[in-house]
PDB file of C-alpha atoms and ligand atoms in Angstrom:
ATOM      1  CA  MET A   1      24.059 -11.418 -25.219  1.00  0.00           C
ATOM      2  CA  LYS A   2      22.874  -8.098 -26.630  1.00  0.00           C
ATOM      3  CA  ILE A   3      25.615  -5.580 -27.363  1.00  0.00           C
ATOM      4  CA  HIS A   4      24.853  -2.106 -28.665  1.00  0.00           C
ATOM      5  CA  VAL A   5      27.502  -0.093 -30.527  1.00  0.00           C
ATOM      6  CA  ILE A   6      27.139   3.694 -30.287  1.00  0.00           C
ATOM      7  CA  ASN A   7      29.314   5.895 -32.489  1.00  0.00           C
ATOM      8  CA  GLY A   8      29.685   9.655 -32.188  1.00  0.00           C
ATOM      9  CA  PRO A   9      30.363  12.500 -34.609  1.00  0.00           C
ATOM     10  CA  ASN A  10      32.036  11.987 -37.974  1.00  0.00           C
ATOM     11  CA  LEU A  11      32.159   8.222 -37.643  1.00  0.00           C
ATOM     12  CA  ASN A  12      29.399   8.073 -40.277  1.00  0.00           C
ATOM     13  CA  ILE A  13      31.971   9.246 -42.826  1.00  0.00           C
ATOM     14  CA  LEU A  14      34.627   6.638 -42.058  1.00  0.00           C
ATOM     15  CA  GLY A  15      36.273   5.634 -45.290  1.00  0.00           C
ATOM     16  CA  LYS A  16      36.413   9.213 -46.567  1.00  0.00           C
ATOM     17  CA  ARG A  17      37.557  10.836 -43.351  1.00  0.00           C
ATOM     18  CA  GLU A  18      41.343  11.099 -42.859  1.00  0.00           C
ATOM     19  CA  PRO A  19      41.939   7.555 -44.207  1.00  0.00           C
ATOM     20  CA  GLU A  20      45.588   7.668 -43.116  1.00  0.00           C
ATOM     21  CA  ILE A  21      44.303   7.709 -39.515  1.00  0.00           C
ATOM     22  CA  TYR A  22      40.946   5.928 -39.670  1.00  0.00           C
ATOM     23  CA  GLY A  23      41.342   3.629 -42.688  1.00  0.00           C
ATOM     24  CA  SER A  24      39.430   3.480 -45.936  1.00  0.00           C
ATOM     25  CA  ARG A  25      36.530   1.308 -44.894  1.00  0.00           C
ATOM     26  CA  SER A  26      33.001   2.489 -44.118  1.00  0.00           C
ATOM     27  CA  PHE A  27      31.660   1.539 -40.689  1.00  0.00           C
ATOM     28  CA  LYS A  28      28.531  -0.058 -42.138  1.00  0.00           C
ATOM     29  CA  ASP A  29      30.632  -2.396 -44.270  1.00  0.00           C
ATOM     30  CA  TYR A  30      32.818  -3.261 -41.280  1.00  0.00           C
ATOM     31  CA  PHE A  31      29.809  -3.726 -38.976  1.00  0.00           C
ATOM     32  CA  THR A  32      28.323  -6.429 -41.253  1.00  0.00           C
ATOM     33  CA  GLU A  33      31.598  -8.342 -40.881  1.00  0.00           C
ATOM     34  CA  LEU A  34      31.560  -7.828 -37.105  1.00  0.00           C
ATOM     35  CA  GLN A  35      28.040  -9.281 -36.896  1.00  0.00           C
ATOM     36  CA  PHE A  36      29.187 -12.249 -38.996  1.00  0.00           C
ATOM     37  CA  GLU A  37      32.225 -12.854 -36.762  1.00  0.00           C
ATOM     38  CA  PHE A  38      30.172 -12.759 -33.568  1.00  0.00           C
ATOM     39  CA  LYS A  39      27.028 -14.623 -34.588  1.00  0.00           C
ATOM     40  CA  SER A  40      26.359 -15.617 -30.989  1.00  0.00           C
ATOM     41  CA  ALA A  41      26.096 -11.958 -29.929  1.00  0.00           C
ATOM     42  CA  GLU A  42      23.169  -9.809 -30.920  1.00  0.00           C
ATOM     43  CA  LEU A  43      24.950  -6.715 -32.214  1.00  0.00           C
ATOM     44  CA  SER A  44      23.106  -3.478 -32.958  1.00  0.00           C
ATOM     45  CA  TYR A  45      24.386  -0.102 -34.126  1.00  0.00           C
ATOM     46  CA  PHE A  46      23.560   3.574 -33.688  1.00  0.00           C
ATOM     47  CA  GLN A  47      25.449   6.645 -34.878  1.00  0.00           C
ATOM     48  CA  SER A  48      24.798  10.325 -34.289  1.00  0.00           C
ATOM     49  CA  ASN A  49      26.602  13.604 -34.770  1.00  0.00           C
ATOM     50  CA  ILE A  50      24.456  15.132 -32.015  1.00  0.00           C
ATOM     51  CA  GLU A  51      25.507  14.926 -28.337  1.00  0.00           C
ATOM     52  CA  GLY A  52      21.942  14.855 -26.966  1.00  0.00           C
ATOM     53  CA  GLU A  53      20.984  11.986 -29.254  1.00  0.00           C
ATOM     54  CA  ILE A  54      23.906   9.945 -27.940  1.00  0.00           C
ATOM     55  CA  ILE A  55      22.768  10.661 -24.376  1.00  0.00           C
ATOM     56  CA  SER A  56      19.193   9.581 -25.176  1.00  0.00           C
ATOM     57  CA  GLU A  57      20.474   6.438 -26.909  1.00  0.00           C
ATOM     58  CA  LEU A  58      22.573   5.500 -23.854  1.00  0.00           C
ATOM     59  CA  GLN A  59      19.547   5.998 -21.588  1.00  0.00           C
ATOM     60  CA  GLU A  60      17.312   3.928 -23.848  1.00  0.00           C
ATOM     61  CA  ALA A  61      19.843   1.136 -24.318  1.00  0.00           C
ATOM     62  CA  ASP A  62      20.169   0.782 -20.530  1.00  0.00           C
ATOM     63  CA  ASP A  63      16.953  -1.221 -20.220  1.00  0.00           C
ATOM     64  CA  ASN A  64      17.419  -3.178 -23.409  1.00  0.00           C
ATOM     65  CA  VAL A  65      20.973  -4.478 -23.813  1.00  0.00           C
ATOM     66  CA  ASP A  66      23.658  -6.275 -21.784  1.00  0.00           C
ATOM     67  CA  GLY A  67      26.622  -4.160 -22.868  1.00  0.00           C
ATOM     68  CA  ILE A  68      27.399  -0.936 -24.701  1.00  0.00           C
ATOM     69  CA  ILE A  69      30.443  -0.203 -26.865  1.00  0.00           C
ATOM     70  CA  LEU A  70      30.862   3.573 -27.131  1.00  0.00           C
ATOM     71  CA  ASN A  71      33.114   5.537 -29.434  1.00  0.00           C
ATOM     72  CA  ALA A  72      32.101   9.060 -28.451  1.00  0.00           C
ATOM     73  CA  ALA A  73      34.632  10.417 -31.004  1.00  0.00           C
ATOM     74  CA  ALA A  74      35.404  14.115 -30.333  1.00  0.00           C
ATOM     75  CA  PHE A  75      32.783  14.215 -27.527  1.00  0.00           C
ATOM     76  CA  THR A  76      35.224  11.963 -25.608  1.00  0.00           C
ATOM     77  CA  HIS A  77      37.335  15.038 -24.967  1.00  0.00           C
ATOM     78  CA  THR A  78      34.539  17.499 -24.180  1.00  0.00           C
ATOM     79  CA  SER A  79      31.386  15.869 -22.864  1.00  0.00           C
ATOM     80  CA  ILE A  80      30.716  15.890 -19.138  1.00  0.00           C
ATOM     81  CA  ALA A  81      27.080  15.234 -20.073  1.00  0.00           C
ATOM     82  CA  ILE A  82      27.872  11.873 -21.726  1.00  0.00           C
ATOM     83  CA  ALA A  83      30.102  10.932 -18.761  1.00  0.00           C
ATOM     84  CA  ASP A  84      27.220  11.753 -16.371  1.00  0.00           C
ATOM     85  CA  THR A  85      24.886   9.513 -18.381  1.00  0.00           C
ATOM     86  CA  ILE A  86      27.323   6.596 -18.266  1.00  0.00           C
ATOM     87  CA  LYS A  87      27.532   7.047 -14.480  1.00  0.00           C
ATOM     88  CA  ALA A  88      23.746   7.116 -14.227  1.00  0.00           C
ATOM     89  CA  ILE A  89      23.025   3.905 -16.155  1.00  0.00           C
ATOM     90  CA  GLU A  90      23.653   0.358 -15.000  1.00  0.00           C
ATOM     91  CA  THR A  91      24.668  -1.315 -18.257  1.00  0.00           C
ATOM     92  CA  PRO A  92      28.461  -1.666 -18.532  1.00  0.00           C
ATOM     93  CA  VAL A  93      30.088   0.559 -21.159  1.00  0.00           C
ATOM     94  CA  VAL A  94      33.381  -0.129 -22.941  1.00  0.00           C
ATOM     95  CA  GLU A  95      35.060   2.914 -24.514  1.00  0.00           C
ATOM     96  CA  VAL A  96      36.558   2.342 -27.941  1.00  0.00           C
ATOM     97  CA  HIS A  97      38.777   4.377 -30.264  1.00  0.00           C
ATOM     98  CA  ILE A  98      40.024   3.466 -33.707  1.00  0.00           C
ATOM     99  CA  SER A  99      43.191   5.541 -33.327  1.00  0.00           C
ATOM    100  CA  ASN A 100      45.281   5.873 -30.170  1.00  0.00           C
ATOM    101  CA  PRO A 101      44.316   9.322 -28.831  1.00  0.00           C
ATOM    102  CA  GLN A 102      47.203   9.212 -26.331  1.00  0.00           C
ATOM    103  CA  ALA A 103      49.650   9.213 -29.238  1.00  0.00           C
ATOM    104  CA  ARG A 104      48.014  12.187 -30.986  1.00  0.00           C
ATOM    105  CA  GLU A 105      47.431  15.882 -30.249  1.00  0.00           C
ATOM    106  CA  LYS A 106      47.473  17.072 -26.633  1.00  0.00           C
ATOM    107  CA  PHE A 107      43.760  17.905 -26.641  1.00  0.00           C
ATOM    108  CA  ARG A 108      42.939  14.229 -27.347  1.00  0.00           C
ATOM    109  CA  LYS A 109      44.757  12.993 -24.237  1.00  0.00           C
ATOM    110  CA  LYS A 110      41.887  14.033 -21.957  1.00  0.00           C
ATOM    111  CA  SER A 111      38.929  11.644 -21.902  1.00  0.00           C
ATOM    112  CA  PHE A 112      35.863  12.452 -19.804  1.00  0.00           C
ATOM    113  CA  ILE A 113      34.656   8.940 -20.651  1.00  0.00           C
ATOM    114  CA  SER A 114      37.592   6.799 -19.413  1.00  0.00           C
ATOM    115  CA  PRO A 115      37.024   7.333 -15.659  1.00  0.00           C
ATOM    116  CA  VAL A 116      33.414   6.122 -15.830  1.00  0.00           C
ATOM    117  CA  VAL A 117      33.650   3.050 -18.097  1.00  0.00           C
ATOM    118  CA  LEU A 118      34.534  -0.586 -17.497  1.00  0.00           C
ATOM    119  CA  GLY A 119      37.588  -0.287 -19.745  1.00  0.00           C
ATOM    120  CA  THR A 120      39.038   1.398 -22.796  1.00  0.00           C
ATOM    121  CA  ILE A 121      40.331  -0.148 -26.032  1.00  0.00           C
ATOM    122  CA  SER A 122      42.108   2.117 -28.487  1.00  0.00           C
ATOM    123  CA  GLY A 123      44.631   2.133 -31.260  1.00  0.00           C
ATOM    124  CA  PHE A 124      43.822  -1.134 -33.023  1.00  0.00           C
ATOM    125  CA  GLY A 125      41.969   0.384 -35.957  1.00  0.00           C
ATOM    126  CA  LEU A 126      38.475  -0.989 -36.467  1.00  0.00           C
ATOM    127  CA  ARG A 127      39.627  -4.141 -34.684  1.00  0.00           C
ATOM    128  CA  SER A 128      39.252  -2.153 -31.450  1.00  0.00           C
ATOM    129  CA  TYR A 129      35.532  -2.970 -31.772  1.00  0.00           C
ATOM    130  CA  ASN A 130      36.236  -6.720 -32.193  1.00  0.00           C
ATOM    131  CA  LEU A 131      38.287  -6.611 -28.988  1.00  0.00           C
ATOM    132  CA  ALA A 132      35.502  -4.752 -27.182  1.00  0.00           C
ATOM    133  CA  VAL A 133      32.923  -7.375 -28.227  1.00  0.00           C
ATOM    134  CA  LYS A 134      35.310 -10.105 -27.015  1.00  0.00           C
ATOM    135  CA  SER A 135      35.680  -8.327 -23.672  1.00  0.00           C
ATOM    136  CA  PHE A 136      31.937  -8.757 -23.147  1.00  0.00           C
ATOM    137  CA  LEU A 137      31.795 -12.365 -24.363  1.00  0.00           C
ATOM    138  CA  ASP A 138      34.811 -13.695 -22.414  1.00  0.00           C
TER     139      ASP A 138
HETATM  140  C1  DQA B   1      38.338   8.757 -32.213  1.00  0.00           C
HETATM  141  C2  DQA B   1      39.447   9.635 -31.630  1.00  0.00           C
HETATM  142  C3  DQA B   1      38.926  11.025 -31.316  1.00  0.00           C
HETATM  143  O1  DQA B   1      39.972  11.834 -30.790  1.00  0.00           O
HETATM  144  C4  DQA B   1      38.403  11.700 -32.567  1.00  0.00           C
HETATM  145  O2  DQA B   1      37.834  12.949 -32.268  1.00  0.00           O
HETATM  146  C5  DQA B   1      37.431  10.840 -33.315  1.00  0.00           C
HETATM  147  C6  DQA B   1      37.695   9.412 -33.420  1.00  0.00           C
HETATM  148  C7  DQA B   1      38.871   7.378 -32.660  1.00  0.00           C
HETATM  149  O3  DQA B   1      38.050   6.487 -32.835  1.00  0.00           O
HETATM  150  O4  DQA B   1      40.074   7.214 -32.864  1.00  0.00           O
HETATM  151  O5  DQA B   1      36.490  11.330 -33.926  1.00  0.00           O
HETATM  152  O6  DQA B   1      37.369   8.541 -31.208  1.00  0.00           O
END
């Protein structure tokens, strides 16, 4: 099974970014471990700080993978365009967050992504991604 992980803005600086919230590990380091844990899945990874690039990546992945794990980061709370793309493609998308946005500032409680995805996993640190991979494999 091919699973594509798409990360949005500022997730390229995990490790340095607010470590008390997001931990002190870089995503690349963590992703190597994730690939090792799920050897039976073909895991690939894309990150962008640019909304349009995330939209293009979702469109492109649609013909090429079986599942998408999306952490749209701050675009979660703003992007109707990303939500429209998820609605337009056929590949199932699981929304992931490292922190629990519902337990944070008010502006993080709104997700444009949640209503259009298969499910949402948040609040388990980087392990949210492990759980999302499992949700596809089970
Ligand atoms: C995040 C939560 C968002 O509110 C925030 O803007 C992020 C990261 C998370 O993974 O916890 O950049 O998506």
